[in-house]
Structures are given as C-alpha cells and as structure tokens.
C-alpha cells in the first residue's frame, strides 16, 4: 500500500485526503463504537477493487451480525434469526457530518483547526477540531493517520464538550490486497 504523500497539514487538506483514503485504500481493522453507555466492538475490512468499494463490517460483541457492501449493494445478516436484508444504498459516513461534501460547503457551518498530534492504534495522527458556527450543530474531533490519512478516531461532542459518540480503531492494517475470503460472510 502506498501512503498519501505530501505536506498535508491544513485541516481542509487533511479532511480531503482522509475522504479519499477511506474510499481508495484497502485495510482491515478493529474498532470500538461508543454511544452513551453502549459499547460495541467491530471489525471492518475494506477493499477498493478497480474503483468499486467492497466492505465487510462484522460485529465482534453482542448478537452476531454482519454488513456486506459490494459497490452500492448492501446486505445485512443477522445470525440470531437467520434474517437478511438487502438494499441499494450509498455508503454511510463513519463520522456524523457529511465529509463527502466539498470542504468549502462545510466551511459555511464549521470552523476547522489543527490540535496537537496524538497516537491512536499505535499510529501517529493529526487531530482536527471541527467547531460549529451555529449552536444547533455538534462539534467533532478527528484523528487522521499521518502516513495513510485514514480516519483512526472520531468523537462527536455536545455543547459542553462532553463526548456523545466515539469511534476508535484499536488496530488497523493497510493492505496491498484483501483476500476474497475476508469479504465473504460467515
């Protein structure tokens, strides 16, 4: 895998690079998702196959469930009742704001700044603060991998700066290729 190179140190450039890396790179990682007191552990396998994104999201805690995405086709599998749901859908953002929108449109609602660098999942990360310009929006903090520009952690903050929701990788590997069996449901 080739890291995203260049001096990408402005918040806007980092977010653009993160958006591209998330879709273009192949990777396999384990992350925790926390909302309030609820905590889930998930595994995410992502592969870009000549421009078509393939993804497998596996729940590692609680009831067994998987989400398989092949391009725009999304299949949800639930082992406890053998149910499956299939639909065509656009990929959901890992972060609550629409980061797939051009950064220029987000600048009308948010102020972006860089904070002190940090580490997540053993990797060096840039930290981007995303502050709302209006009181009716949430604030965010994004930890973006310095080498590959992947999103390693995101936190949604309430008005008092307390975390409402967090997503954080505990391990992640960028891969040159993803074996097909890692993208198949169990």
Tab-separated table of C-alpha atoms in Angstrom:
chain	number	residue	atom	x	y	z
A	1	UNK	CA	0.000	0.000	0.000
A	2	UNK	CA	1.216	3.468	-0.810
A	3	UNK	CA	0.852	6.184	1.811
A	4	UNK	CA	-0.650	9.508	0.875
A	5	UNK	CA	2.395	11.707	0.485
A	6	UNK	CA	2.965	15.429	0.603
A	7	UNK	CA	2.704	18.150	3.174
A	8	UNK	CA	-0.961	17.788	4.049
A	9	UNK	CA	-1.138	19.850	7.198
A	10	UNK	CA	-4.073	22.214	6.718
A	11	UNK	CA	-7.294	20.905	8.259
A	12	UNK	CA	-9.148	21.162	4.934
A	13	UNK	CA	-6.415	19.274	3.057
A	14	UNK	CA	-6.321	16.577	5.763
A	15	UNK	CA	-10.084	16.068	5.570
A	16	UNK	CA	-9.947	15.869	1.754
A	17	UNK	CA	-7.102	13.329	1.966
A	18	UNK	CA	-8.997	11.353	4.647
A	19	UNK	CA	-12.091	11.221	2.467
A	20	UNK	CA	-10.060	9.875	-0.470
A	21	UNK	CA	-8.002	7.407	1.594
A	22	UNK	CA	-11.089	5.939	3.270
A	23	UNK	CA	-12.507	5.011	-0.123
A	24	UNK	CA	-9.347	4.255	-2.134
A	25	UNK	CA	-7.169	2.211	0.235
A	26	UNK	CA	-7.639	-1.407	1.266
A	27	UNK	CA	-7.492	-2.009	5.006
A	28	UNK	CA	-8.505	-4.332	7.836
A	29	UNK	CA	-9.121	-3.008	11.324
A	30	UNK	CA	-10.892	-3.457	14.630
A	31	UNK	CA	-12.665	-0.502	16.202
A	32	UNK	CA	-14.865	0.271	19.179
A	33	UNK	CA	-18.046	2.305	18.861
A	34	UNK	CA	-19.408	4.036	21.938
A	35	UNK	CA	-22.715	5.860	22.184
A	36	UNK	CA	-23.652	6.874	25.723
A	37	UNK	CA	-23.109	3.781	27.867
A	38	UNK	CA	-23.413	1.401	24.907
A	39	UNK	CA	-20.138	-0.041	23.586
A	40	UNK	CA	-19.648	-2.276	20.529
A	41	UNK	CA	-16.537	-3.810	19.024
A	42	UNK	CA	-16.490	-4.182	15.239
A	43	UNK	CA	-14.124	-5.392	12.527
A	44	UNK	CA	-14.018	-3.516	9.226
A	45	UNK	CA	-12.467	-4.998	6.087
A	46	UNK	CA	-12.421	-2.571	3.139
A	47	UNK	CA	-11.173	-3.175	-0.394
A	48	UNK	CA	-11.176	-0.918	-3.431
A	49	UNK	CA	-11.433	-3.201	-6.453
A	50	UNK	CA	-10.736	-1.038	-9.521
A	51	UNK	CA	-12.960	1.742	-8.226
A	52	UNK	CA	-15.672	-0.483	-6.709
A	53	UNK	CA	-15.660	-0.472	-2.927
A	54	UNK	CA	-16.223	-3.778	-1.155
A	55	UNK	CA	-16.632	-3.836	2.583
A	56	UNK	CA	-17.432	-6.250	5.386
A	57	UNK	CA	-18.422	-4.967	8.823
A	58	UNK	CA	-18.510	-7.696	11.483
A	59	UNK	CA	-19.888	-7.303	14.987
A	60	UNK	CA	-17.432	-8.778	17.492
A	61	UNK	CA	-19.628	-8.170	20.547
A	62	UNK	CA	-23.302	-8.732	21.234
A	63	UNK	CA	-25.504	-10.607	18.741
A	64	UNK	CA	-23.698	-11.935	15.655
A	65	UNK	CA	-24.321	-9.667	12.690
A	66	UNK	CA	-22.548	-8.550	9.538
A	67	UNK	CA	-22.973	-5.892	6.897
A	68	UNK	CA	-21.564	-6.655	3.458
A	69	UNK	CA	-21.246	-3.896	0.859
A	70	UNK	CA	-20.345	-4.519	-2.765
A	71	UNK	CA	-20.482	-1.184	-4.570
A	72	UNK	CA	-23.945	0.166	-3.761
A	73	UNK	CA	-25.455	-3.224	-2.824
A	74	UNK	CA	-25.693	-3.567	0.960
A	75	UNK	CA	-26.586	-6.860	2.673
A	76	UNK	CA	-27.263	-7.052	6.420
A	77	UNK	CA	-27.049	-10.513	8.011
A	78	UNK	CA	-28.346	-11.370	11.476
A	79	UNK	CA	-27.332	-14.815	12.798
A	80	UNK	CA	-29.805	-14.912	15.687
A	81	UNK	CA	-32.898	-15.044	13.472
A	82	UNK	CA	-31.274	-16.026	10.158
A	83	UNK	CA	-32.660	-12.824	8.622
A	84	UNK	CA	-31.038	-10.961	5.774
A	85	UNK	CA	-31.862	-7.550	4.380
A	86	UNK	CA	-30.552	-6.394	1.012
A	87	UNK	CA	-30.815	-2.875	-0.400
A	88	UNK	CA	-29.060	-0.494	-2.711
A	89	UNK	CA	-27.632	2.371	-0.775
A	90	UNK	CA	-24.866	4.936	-0.753
A	91	UNK	CA	-22.088	4.376	1.782
A	92	UNK	CA	-22.767	5.817	5.244
A	93	UNK	CA	-20.332	8.261	6.733
A	94	UNK	CA	-18.256	6.946	9.637
A	95	UNK	CA	-18.398	10.456	11.076
A	96	UNK	CA	-21.754	12.182	11.620
A	97	UNK	CA	-21.060	15.197	9.408
A	98	UNK	CA	-21.222	14.894	5.647
A	99	UNK	CA	-17.488	14.739	4.985
A	100	UNK	CA	-18.121	13.573	1.439
A	101	UNK	CA	-19.417	17.083	0.713
A	102	UNK	CA	-16.826	19.526	-0.626
A	103	UNK	CA	-14.929	21.055	2.291
A	104	UNK	CA	-15.846	24.523	1.015
A	105	UNK	CA	-19.554	23.866	1.712
A	106	UNK	CA	-18.733	22.639	5.236
A	107	UNK	CA	-16.769	25.842	5.937
A	108	UNK	CA	-20.072	27.752	5.947
A	109	UNK	CA	-21.161	25.739	9.021
A	110	UNK	CA	-17.914	24.764	10.768
A	111	UNK	CA	-14.504	26.144	11.740
A	112	UNK	CA	-11.591	23.731	11.290
A	113	UNK	CA	-8.307	23.819	13.224
A	114	UNK	CA	-5.361	21.559	13.977
A	115	UNK	CA	-4.647	20.421	17.516
A	116	UNK	CA	-1.569	18.761	18.975
A	117	UNK	CA	-0.665	15.457	17.237
A	118	UNK	CA	-1.631	12.249	19.038
A	119	UNK	CA	-1.475	8.448	18.664
A	120	UNK	CA	-4.311	6.010	18.003
A	121	UNK	CA	-3.948	2.247	17.469
A	122	UNK	CA	-0.178	2.683	17.747
A	123	UNK	CA	-0.138	5.153	14.812
A	124	UNK	CA	0.752	8.839	14.709
A	125	UNK	CA	-2.244	11.017	13.947
A	126	UNK	CA	-3.106	14.609	13.120
A	127	UNK	CA	-6.001	15.857	15.259
A	128	UNK	CA	-8.545	18.121	13.561
A	129	UNK	CA	-11.062	20.082	15.607
A	130	UNK	CA	-14.353	20.799	13.845
A	131	UNK	CA	-16.284	23.514	15.682
A	132	UNK	CA	-19.820	24.525	14.664
A	133	UNK	CA	-20.534	28.126	13.782
A	134	UNK	CA	-24.154	27.705	14.980
A	135	UNK	CA	-25.313	26.415	18.370
A	136	UNK	CA	-27.656	23.865	16.734
A	137	UNK	CA	-24.754	21.680	15.490
A	138	UNK	CA	-22.361	19.301	17.212
A	139	UNK	CA	-18.587	19.696	17.454
A	140	UNK	CA	-16.216	16.956	16.301
A	141	UNK	CA	-12.622	15.866	16.758
A	142	UNK	CA	-10.990	13.721	14.089
A	143	UNK	CA	-7.741	11.753	14.412
A	144	UNK	CA	-6.307	11.264	10.912
A	145	UNK	CA	-3.416	8.865	10.326
A	146	UNK	CA	-0.270	10.817	9.421
A	147	UNK	CA	1.001	8.246	6.906
A	148	UNK	CA	-2.103	6.903	5.166
A	149	UNK	CA	-4.636	9.655	6.028
A	150	UNK	CA	-7.237	7.137	7.250
A	151	UNK	CA	-9.651	8.195	9.980
A	152	UNK	CA	-8.445	6.464	13.146
A	153	UNK	CA	-10.812	8.042	15.658
A	154	UNK	CA	-13.757	10.424	15.710
A	155	UNK	CA	-15.617	11.978	18.615
A	156	UNK	CA	-18.920	13.855	18.498
A	157	UNK	CA	-19.100	16.427	21.308
A	158	UNK	CA	-22.101	18.059	22.954
A	159	UNK	CA	-22.318	21.814	23.676
A	160	UNK	CA	-20.329	21.422	26.896
A	161	UNK	CA	-17.548	19.479	25.124
A	162	UNK	CA	-18.506	16.057	26.507
A	163	UNK	CA	-18.356	13.035	24.159
A	164	UNK	CA	-21.720	11.839	22.852
A	165	UNK	CA	-20.415	9.245	20.427
A	166	UNK	CA	-16.963	7.849	19.650
A	167	UNK	CA	-15.456	5.562	17.039
A	168	UNK	CA	-11.851	4.459	17.572
A	169	UNK	CA	-9.707	1.873	15.845
A	170	UNK	CA	-7.716	-0.299	18.247
A	171	UNK	CA	-5.818	-1.976	15.401
A	172	UNK	CA	-5.634	-1.246	11.679
A	173	UNK	CA	-3.518	-2.507	8.785
A	174	UNK	CA	-3.356	-1.004	5.306
A	175	UNK	CA	-3.113	-3.825	2.771
A	176	UNK	CA	-1.936	-4.063	-0.816
A	177	UNK	CA	-4.670	-6.627	-1.442
A	178	UNK	CA	-7.508	-8.122	0.561
A	179	UNK	CA	-8.033	-11.897	0.290
A	180	UNK	CA	-11.538	-12.590	-1.049
A	181	UNK	CA	-12.436	-14.800	1.948
A	182	UNK	CA	-12.177	-11.761	4.268
A	183	UNK	CA	-15.013	-10.100	2.339
A	184	UNK	CA	-17.349	-13.133	2.464
A	185	UNK	CA	-19.959	-13.560	5.235
A	186	UNK	CA	-19.547	-16.358	7.768
